Coordinates of C-alpha atoms in Angstrom, one line a residue:
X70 CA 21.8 55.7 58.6
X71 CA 22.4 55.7 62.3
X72 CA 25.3 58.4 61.8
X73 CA 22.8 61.2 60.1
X74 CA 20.2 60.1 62.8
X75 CA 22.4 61.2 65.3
X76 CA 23.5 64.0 63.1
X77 CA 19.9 65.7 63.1
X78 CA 19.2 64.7 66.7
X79 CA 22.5 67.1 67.8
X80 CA 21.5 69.6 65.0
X81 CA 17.9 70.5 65.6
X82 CA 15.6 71.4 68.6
X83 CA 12.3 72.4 69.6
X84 CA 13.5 76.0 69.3
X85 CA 15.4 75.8 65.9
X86 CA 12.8 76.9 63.9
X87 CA 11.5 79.7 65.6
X88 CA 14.8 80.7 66.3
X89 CA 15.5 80.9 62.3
X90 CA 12.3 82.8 61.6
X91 CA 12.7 85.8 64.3
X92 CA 16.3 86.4 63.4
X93 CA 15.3 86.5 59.1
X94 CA 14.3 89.5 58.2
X95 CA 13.6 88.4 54.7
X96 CA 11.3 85.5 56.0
X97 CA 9.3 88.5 58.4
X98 CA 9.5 91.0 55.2
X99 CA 8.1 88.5 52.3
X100 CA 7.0 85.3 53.9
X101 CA 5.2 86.3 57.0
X102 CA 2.4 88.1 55.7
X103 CA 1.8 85.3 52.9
X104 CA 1.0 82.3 55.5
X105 CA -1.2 83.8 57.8
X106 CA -3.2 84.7 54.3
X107 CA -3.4 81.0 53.5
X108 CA -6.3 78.7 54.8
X109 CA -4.1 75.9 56.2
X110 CA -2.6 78.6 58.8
X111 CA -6.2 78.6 60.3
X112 CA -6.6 75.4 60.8
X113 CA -2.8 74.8 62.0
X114 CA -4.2 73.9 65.6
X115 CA -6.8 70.9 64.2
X116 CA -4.2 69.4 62.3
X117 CA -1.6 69.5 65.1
X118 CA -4.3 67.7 67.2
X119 CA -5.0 65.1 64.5
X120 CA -1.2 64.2 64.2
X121 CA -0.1 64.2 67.9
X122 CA -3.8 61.9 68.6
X123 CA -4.0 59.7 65.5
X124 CA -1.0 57.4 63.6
X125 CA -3.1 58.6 59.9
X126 CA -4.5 61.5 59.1
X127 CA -6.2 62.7 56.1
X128 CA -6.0 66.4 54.5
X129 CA -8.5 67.3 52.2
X130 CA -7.7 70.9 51.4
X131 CA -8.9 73.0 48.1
X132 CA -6.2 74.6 45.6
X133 CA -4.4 77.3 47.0
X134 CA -5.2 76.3 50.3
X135 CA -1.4 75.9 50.9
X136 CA -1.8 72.6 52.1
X137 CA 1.4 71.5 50.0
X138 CA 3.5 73.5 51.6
X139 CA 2.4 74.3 55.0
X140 CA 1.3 71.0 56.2
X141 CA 4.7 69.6 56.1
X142 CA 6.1 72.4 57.9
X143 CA 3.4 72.0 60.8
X144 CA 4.4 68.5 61.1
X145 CA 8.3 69.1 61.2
X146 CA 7.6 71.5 64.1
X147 CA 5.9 68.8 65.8
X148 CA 8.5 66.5 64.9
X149 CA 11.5 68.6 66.9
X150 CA 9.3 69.5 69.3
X151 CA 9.4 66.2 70.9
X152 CA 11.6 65.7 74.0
X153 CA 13.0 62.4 72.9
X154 CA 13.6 63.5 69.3
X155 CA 16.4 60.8 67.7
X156 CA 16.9 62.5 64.2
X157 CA 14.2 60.9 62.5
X158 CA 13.1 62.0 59.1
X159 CA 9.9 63.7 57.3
X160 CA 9.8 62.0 53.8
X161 CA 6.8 64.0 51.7
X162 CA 6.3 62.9 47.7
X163 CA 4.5 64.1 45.3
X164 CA 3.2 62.6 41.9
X165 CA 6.1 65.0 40.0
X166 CA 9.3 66.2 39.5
X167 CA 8.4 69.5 38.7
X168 CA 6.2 69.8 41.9
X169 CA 8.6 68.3 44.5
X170 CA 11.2 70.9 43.3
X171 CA 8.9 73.5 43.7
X172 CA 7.2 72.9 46.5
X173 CA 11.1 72.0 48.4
X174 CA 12.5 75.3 47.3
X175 CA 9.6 77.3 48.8
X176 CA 9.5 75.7 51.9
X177 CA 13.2 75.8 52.3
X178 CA 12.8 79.7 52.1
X179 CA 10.2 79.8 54.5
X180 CA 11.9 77.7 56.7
X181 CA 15.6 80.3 56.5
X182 CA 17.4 77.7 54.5
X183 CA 20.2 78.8 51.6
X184 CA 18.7 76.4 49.3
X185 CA 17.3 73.1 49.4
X186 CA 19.9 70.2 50.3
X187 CA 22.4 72.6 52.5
X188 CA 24.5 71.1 55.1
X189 CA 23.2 73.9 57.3
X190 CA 19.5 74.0 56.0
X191 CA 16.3 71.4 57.3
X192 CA 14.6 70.3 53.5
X193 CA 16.0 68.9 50.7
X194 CA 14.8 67.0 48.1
X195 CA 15.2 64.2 46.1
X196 CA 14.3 63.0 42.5
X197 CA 15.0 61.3 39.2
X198 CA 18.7 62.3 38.3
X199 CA 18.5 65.0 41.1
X200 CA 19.3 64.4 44.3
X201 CA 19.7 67.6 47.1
X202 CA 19.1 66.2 50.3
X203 CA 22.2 66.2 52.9
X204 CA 22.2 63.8 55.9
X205 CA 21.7 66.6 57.9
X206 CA 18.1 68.0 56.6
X207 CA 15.1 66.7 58.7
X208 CA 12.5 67.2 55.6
X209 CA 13.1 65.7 52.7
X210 CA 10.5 66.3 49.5
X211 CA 10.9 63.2 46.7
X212 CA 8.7 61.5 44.0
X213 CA 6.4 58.8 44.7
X214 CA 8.8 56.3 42.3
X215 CA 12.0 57.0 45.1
X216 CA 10.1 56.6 48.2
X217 CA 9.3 53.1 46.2
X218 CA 12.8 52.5 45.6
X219 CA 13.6 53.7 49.2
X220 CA 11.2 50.8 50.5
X221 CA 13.1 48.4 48.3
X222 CA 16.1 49.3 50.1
X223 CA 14.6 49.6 53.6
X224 CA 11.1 47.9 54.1
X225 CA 11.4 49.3 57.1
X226 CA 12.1 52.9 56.8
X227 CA 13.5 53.0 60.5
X228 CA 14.8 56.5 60.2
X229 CA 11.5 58.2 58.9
X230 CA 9.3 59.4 61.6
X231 CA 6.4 60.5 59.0
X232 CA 5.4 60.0 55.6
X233 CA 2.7 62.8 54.1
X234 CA 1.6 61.7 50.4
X235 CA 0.6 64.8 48.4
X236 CA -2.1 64.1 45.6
X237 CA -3.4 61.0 46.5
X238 CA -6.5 61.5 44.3
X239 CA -4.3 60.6 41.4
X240 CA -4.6 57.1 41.8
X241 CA -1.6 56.1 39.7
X242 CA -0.1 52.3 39.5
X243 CA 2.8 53.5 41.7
X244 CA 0.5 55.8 44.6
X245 CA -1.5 52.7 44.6
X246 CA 1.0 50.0 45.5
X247 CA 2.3 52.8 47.9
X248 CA -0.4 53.0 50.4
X249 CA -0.6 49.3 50.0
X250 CA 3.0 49.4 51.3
X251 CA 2.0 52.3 53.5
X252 CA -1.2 50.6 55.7
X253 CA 1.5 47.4 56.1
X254 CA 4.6 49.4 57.2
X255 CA 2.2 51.7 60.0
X256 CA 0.9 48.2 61.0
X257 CA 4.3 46.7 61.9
X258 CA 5.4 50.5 63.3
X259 CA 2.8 50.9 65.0
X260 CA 3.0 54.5 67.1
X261 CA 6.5 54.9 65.5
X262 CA 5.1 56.2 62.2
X263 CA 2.8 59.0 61.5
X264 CA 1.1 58.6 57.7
X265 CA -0.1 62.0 56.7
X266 CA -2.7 61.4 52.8
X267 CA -3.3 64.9 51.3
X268 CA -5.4 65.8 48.0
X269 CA -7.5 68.5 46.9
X270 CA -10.1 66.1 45.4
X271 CA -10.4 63.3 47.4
X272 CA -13.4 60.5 48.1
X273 CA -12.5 60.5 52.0
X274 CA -14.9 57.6 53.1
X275 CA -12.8 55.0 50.7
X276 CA -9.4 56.3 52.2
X277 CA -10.8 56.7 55.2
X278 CA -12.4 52.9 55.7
X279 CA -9.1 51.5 54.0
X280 CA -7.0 53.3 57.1
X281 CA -9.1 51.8 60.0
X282 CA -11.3 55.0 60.5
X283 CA -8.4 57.9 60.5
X284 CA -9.8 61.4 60.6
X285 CA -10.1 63.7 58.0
X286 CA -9.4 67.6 58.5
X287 CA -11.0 69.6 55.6
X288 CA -9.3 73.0 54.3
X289 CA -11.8 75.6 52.3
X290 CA -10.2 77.2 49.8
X291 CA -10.0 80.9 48.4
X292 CA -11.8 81.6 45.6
X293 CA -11.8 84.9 43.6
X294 CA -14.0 86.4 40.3
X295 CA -13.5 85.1 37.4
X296 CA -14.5 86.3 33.8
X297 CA -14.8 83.1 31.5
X298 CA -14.2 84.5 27.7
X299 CA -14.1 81.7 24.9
X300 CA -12.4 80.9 21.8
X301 CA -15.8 82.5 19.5
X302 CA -15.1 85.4 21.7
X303 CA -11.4 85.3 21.4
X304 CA -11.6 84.8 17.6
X305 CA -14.3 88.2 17.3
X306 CA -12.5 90.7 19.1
X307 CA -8.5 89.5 17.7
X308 CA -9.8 89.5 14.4
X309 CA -7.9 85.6 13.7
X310 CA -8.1 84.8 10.4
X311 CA -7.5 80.7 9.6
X312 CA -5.4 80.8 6.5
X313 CA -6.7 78.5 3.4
X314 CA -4.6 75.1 3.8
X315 CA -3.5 75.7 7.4
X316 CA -2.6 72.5 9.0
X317 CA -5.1 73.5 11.8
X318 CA -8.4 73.9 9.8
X319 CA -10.7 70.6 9.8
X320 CA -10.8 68.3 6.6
X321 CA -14.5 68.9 6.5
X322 CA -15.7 72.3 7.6
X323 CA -19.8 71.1 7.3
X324 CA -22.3 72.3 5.6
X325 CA -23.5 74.8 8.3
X326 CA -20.0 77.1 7.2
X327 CA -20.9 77.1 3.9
X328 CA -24.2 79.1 4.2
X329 CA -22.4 82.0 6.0
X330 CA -20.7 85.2 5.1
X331 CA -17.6 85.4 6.0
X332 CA -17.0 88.8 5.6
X333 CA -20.2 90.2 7.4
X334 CA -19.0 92.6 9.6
X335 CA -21.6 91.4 12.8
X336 CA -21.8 93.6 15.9
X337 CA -18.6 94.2 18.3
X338 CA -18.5 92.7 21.9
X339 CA -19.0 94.9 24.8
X340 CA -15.7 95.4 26.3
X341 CA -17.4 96.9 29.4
X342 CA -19.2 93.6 30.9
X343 CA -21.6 94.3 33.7
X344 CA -20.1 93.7 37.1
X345 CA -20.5 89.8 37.9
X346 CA -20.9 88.5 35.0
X347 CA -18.7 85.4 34.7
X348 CA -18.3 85.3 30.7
X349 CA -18.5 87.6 27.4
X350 CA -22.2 86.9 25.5
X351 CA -21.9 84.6 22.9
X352 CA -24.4 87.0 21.1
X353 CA -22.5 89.7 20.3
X354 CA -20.1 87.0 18.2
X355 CA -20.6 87.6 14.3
X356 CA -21.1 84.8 12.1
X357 CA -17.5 85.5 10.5
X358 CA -16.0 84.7 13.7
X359 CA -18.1 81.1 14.5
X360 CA -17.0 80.2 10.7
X361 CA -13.6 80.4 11.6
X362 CA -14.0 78.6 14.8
X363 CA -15.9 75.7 12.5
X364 CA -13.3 75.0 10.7
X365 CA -10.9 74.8 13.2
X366 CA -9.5 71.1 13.8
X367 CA -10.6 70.3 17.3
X368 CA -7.8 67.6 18.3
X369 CA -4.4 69.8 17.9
X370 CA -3.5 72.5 19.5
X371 CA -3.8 75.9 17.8
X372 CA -0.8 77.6 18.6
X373 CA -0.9 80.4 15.7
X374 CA -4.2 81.2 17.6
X375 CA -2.5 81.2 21.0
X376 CA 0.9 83.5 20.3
X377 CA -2.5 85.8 18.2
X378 CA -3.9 85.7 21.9
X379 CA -1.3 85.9 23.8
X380 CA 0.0 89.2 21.7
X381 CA -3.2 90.9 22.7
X382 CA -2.3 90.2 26.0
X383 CA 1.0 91.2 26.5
X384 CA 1.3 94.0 24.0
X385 CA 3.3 94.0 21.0
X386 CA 3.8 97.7 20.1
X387 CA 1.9 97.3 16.7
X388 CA -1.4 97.6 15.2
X389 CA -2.3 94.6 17.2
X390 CA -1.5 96.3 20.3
X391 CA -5.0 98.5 19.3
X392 CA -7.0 95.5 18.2
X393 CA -10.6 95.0 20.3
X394 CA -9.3 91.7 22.1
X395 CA -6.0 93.5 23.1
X396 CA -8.1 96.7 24.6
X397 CA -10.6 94.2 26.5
X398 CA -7.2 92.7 27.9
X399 CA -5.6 95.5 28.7
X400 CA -9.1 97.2 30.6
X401 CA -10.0 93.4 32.3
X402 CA -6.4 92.5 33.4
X403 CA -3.1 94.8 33.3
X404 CA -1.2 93.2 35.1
X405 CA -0.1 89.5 36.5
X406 CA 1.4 86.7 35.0
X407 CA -0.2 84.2 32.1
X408 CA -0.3 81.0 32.5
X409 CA -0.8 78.6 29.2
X410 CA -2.0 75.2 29.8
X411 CA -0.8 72.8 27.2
X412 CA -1.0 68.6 26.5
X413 CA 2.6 68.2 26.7
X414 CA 5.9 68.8 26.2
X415 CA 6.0 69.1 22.3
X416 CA 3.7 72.1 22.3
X417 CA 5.9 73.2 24.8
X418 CA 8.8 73.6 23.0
X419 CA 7.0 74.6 19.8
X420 CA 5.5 77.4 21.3
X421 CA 8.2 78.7 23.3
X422 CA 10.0 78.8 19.9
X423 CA 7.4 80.5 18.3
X424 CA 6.8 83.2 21.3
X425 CA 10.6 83.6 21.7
X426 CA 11.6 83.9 18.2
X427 CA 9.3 87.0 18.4
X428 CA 9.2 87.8 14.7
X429 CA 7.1 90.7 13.2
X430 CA 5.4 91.4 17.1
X431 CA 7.9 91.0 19.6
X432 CA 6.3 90.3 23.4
X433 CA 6.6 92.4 26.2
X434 CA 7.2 89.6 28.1
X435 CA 9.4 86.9 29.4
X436 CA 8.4 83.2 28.7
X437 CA 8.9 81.0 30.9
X438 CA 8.5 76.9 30.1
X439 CA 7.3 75.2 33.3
X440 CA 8.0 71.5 33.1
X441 CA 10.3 68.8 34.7
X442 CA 12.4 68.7 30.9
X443 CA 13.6 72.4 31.9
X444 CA 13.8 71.9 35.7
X445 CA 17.6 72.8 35.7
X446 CA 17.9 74.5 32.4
X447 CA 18.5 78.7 33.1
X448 CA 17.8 81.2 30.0
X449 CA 21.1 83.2 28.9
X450 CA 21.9 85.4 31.3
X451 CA 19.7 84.8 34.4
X452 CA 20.9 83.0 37.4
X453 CA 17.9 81.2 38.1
X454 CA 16.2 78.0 36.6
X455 CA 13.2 78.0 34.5
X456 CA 11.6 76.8 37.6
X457 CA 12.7 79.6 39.7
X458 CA 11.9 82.5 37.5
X459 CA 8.1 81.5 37.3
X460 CA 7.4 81.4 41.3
X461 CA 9.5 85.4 40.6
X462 CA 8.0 88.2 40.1
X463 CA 8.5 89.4 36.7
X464 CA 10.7 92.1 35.5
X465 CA 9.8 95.6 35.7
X466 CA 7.3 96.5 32.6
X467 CA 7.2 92.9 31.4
X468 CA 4.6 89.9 32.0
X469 CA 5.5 86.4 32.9
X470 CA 4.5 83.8 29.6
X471 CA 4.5 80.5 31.6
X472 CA 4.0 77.6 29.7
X473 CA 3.1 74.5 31.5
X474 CA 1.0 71.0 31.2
X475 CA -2.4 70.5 34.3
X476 CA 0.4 70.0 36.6
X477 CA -0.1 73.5 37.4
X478 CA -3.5 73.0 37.9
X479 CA -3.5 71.3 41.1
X480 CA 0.4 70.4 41.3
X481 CA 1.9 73.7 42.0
X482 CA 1.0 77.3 43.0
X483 CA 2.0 80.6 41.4
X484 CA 0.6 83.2 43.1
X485 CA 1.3 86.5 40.4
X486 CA -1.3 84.5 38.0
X487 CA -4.4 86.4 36.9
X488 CA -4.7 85.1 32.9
X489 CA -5.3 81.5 32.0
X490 CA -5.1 80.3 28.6
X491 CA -6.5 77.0 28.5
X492 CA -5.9 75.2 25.0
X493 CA -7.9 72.2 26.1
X494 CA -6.1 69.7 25.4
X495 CA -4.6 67.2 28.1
X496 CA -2.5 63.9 26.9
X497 CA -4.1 61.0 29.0
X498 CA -2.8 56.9 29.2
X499 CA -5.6 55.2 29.0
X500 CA -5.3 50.9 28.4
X501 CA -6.3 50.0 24.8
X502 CA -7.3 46.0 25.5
X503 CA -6.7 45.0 21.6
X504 CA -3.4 46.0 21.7
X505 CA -2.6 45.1 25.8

């Protein structure tokens, strides 16, 4: 440990980062322009002051903020920016895999590296079955399970200088016992150990109280319109039709289906909504279209109805390509990436299947699973992971199909994203007390 101490204190400097930055003319070209956009860029300067004044700090900063990402940075500035800099480490988890890869590779671009866990570059990372994190790099991104196991090790931590948890608000068994770790360790290193907590939902007073009265730096978010359009809607202007039998219509439809006509035409929607409105009227649904949705089983995943949808959206080339739900797609958003949120990894891999296989309506689009069982995998013939290709933009004339769990919800970023399919569905552990 001593030996890659003294390897970082000879390697980096105050000036190595800005030295790094004005000579890359890909940071200054795609990069540049991107931070000073995010809201944790303006308030660089109060949480500067809250680390350099204060041994914890809390950041409570909205998705898309950039808090993730830029926080860690501000602090590895600080870190080589000290005069009597000995090589000591920035360790920064997050509650997943799939996230700490993420969020390491695009800080190690921001930052000039080659990749993440160079010899030559400042972040690595380090998970489950993947470890990229060289001696040499200053910032190193892991899971909340290996800092754990790195405590085991080391109660200590001597050669970590700062510790920033990332989603605190998850309140898992493991985050948990790791501040209870963390409010010991800062006790015994007292002004040798900085403890950043970071969440975009967080109840501050409890951490807060439970630190000794740290201070708490707030981050507003960006927001942007949105048009909410729901499954009745979905259902009317695509036309879905739930086959007899199909292992996603409901035992029991109820007697309120039964009364209707399911072949009444009903009026279209308007597929030019007024400016501001926020979601399609459920009035212009026809009473074919709520029969369908009544018989629809509302604890599995429809995922005929979602490659239906998701053929509207990206274009098939056939009759569907002409259908009411694919013009209102086409007129509300032409462009950007999808991203599908699903419970878990099954529906995953049944629906990239499905969507890949293509049959009768082949997508215009590449799709992309986004989920720690794919991290390293790469699709025939591209040179980048799964992982990579979704933070890419997307080939010319094609849309990006991502396919991920509520990890990308708050977990993870994509910027290109401007359709959400929501199935509404989440898989949750939850302690059943007859069965322990």
């Amino acid at each position: 440990r001593q030996q890659a101490r003294n390897l970082r204190a000879r390697k980096w400097s105050a000036s190595t980062i800005a030295q790094r930055l004005s000579s890359d003319a890909k940071w200054a070209g795609q990069f540049a322009e991107a931070q000073q956009q995010l809201p944790a860029r303006q308030f660089r300067a109060h949480i500067d002051a809250a680390l350099a004044d204060h041994q914890v700090t809390i950041v409570r900063g909205e998705t898309g903020s950039g808090k993730s990402s830029q926080v860690p940075q501000f602090a590895l500035a600080q870190l080589l920016a000290q005069a009597s800099y000995t090589g000591g480490r920035i360790l920064c988890t997050q509650p997943r895999r799939i996230s700490t890869t993420a969020i390491a590779t695009r800080v190690s671009q921001e930052l000039g590296d080659t990749a993440p866990g160079s010899s030559d570059g400042l972040v690595g990372y380090q998970i489950r079955f993947d470890a990229r994190a060289h001696d040499a790099n200053a910032l190193v991104f892991c899971t909340t399970g290996v800092l754990l196991r790195m405590l085991a090790d080391d109660p200590e931590l001597n050669d970590v200088a700062c510790i920033i948890c990332d989603e605190v608000q998850e309140r898992t068994l493991e985050l948990d016992y790791l501040l209870i770790a963390m409010r010991q360790l800062i006790k015994r290193r007292r002004g040798a150990l900085r403890l950043v907590l970071m969440s975009a939902t967080i109840d501050t007073g409890v951490f807060a109280r439970y630190f000794g009265g740290c201070p708490v730096v707030d981050i507003p978010g960006r927001t942007f319109p949105v048009q909410s359009v729901f499954l009745e809607n979905v259902v009317q202007m695509s036309g879905y039709a739930l086959e007899p039998g199909s292992r996603y219509e409901t035992a029991d439809a109820g007697p309120e289906v039964a009364g209707l006509d399911l072949d009444r035409a009903g009026p279209g929607l308007d597929l030019d909504p007024q400016p501001g409105a926020d979601a399609v009227d459920p009035a212009f649904v026809s009473p074919r279209a709520w029969a369908v949705v009544s018989r629809m089983r509302a604890d599995t995943v429809n995922l005929d109805l979602v490659c239906h949808v998701l053929a509207g959206i990206c274009g098939t080339g056939d009759a569907h390509s002409h259908s009411a739900w694919a013009r209102f797609s086409r007129s509300a958003v032409p462009h950007g990436a999808v991203l599908v949120f699903l419970p878990g990894i099954r529906e995953i891999r049944a629906l990239c299947g499905m969507l890949s296989s293509g049959g009768s309506r082949p997508l215009r689009a590449s799709v992309i699973p986004l989920h720690s069982a794919f991290a390293g995998d790469r699709p025939a013939g591209s040179s980048m992971t799964y992982t990579e290709l979704a933070f890419a933009p997307a080939e010319a004339g094609r849309r990006k199909i991502i396919l991920a769990t509520n990890v990308a919800e708050t977990g993870i970023t994509i910027p290109d994203v401007t359709v959400v399919v929501d199935c509404g569905l989440a898989n949750q552990a939850v302690w059943d007390r007859a069965r322990h």
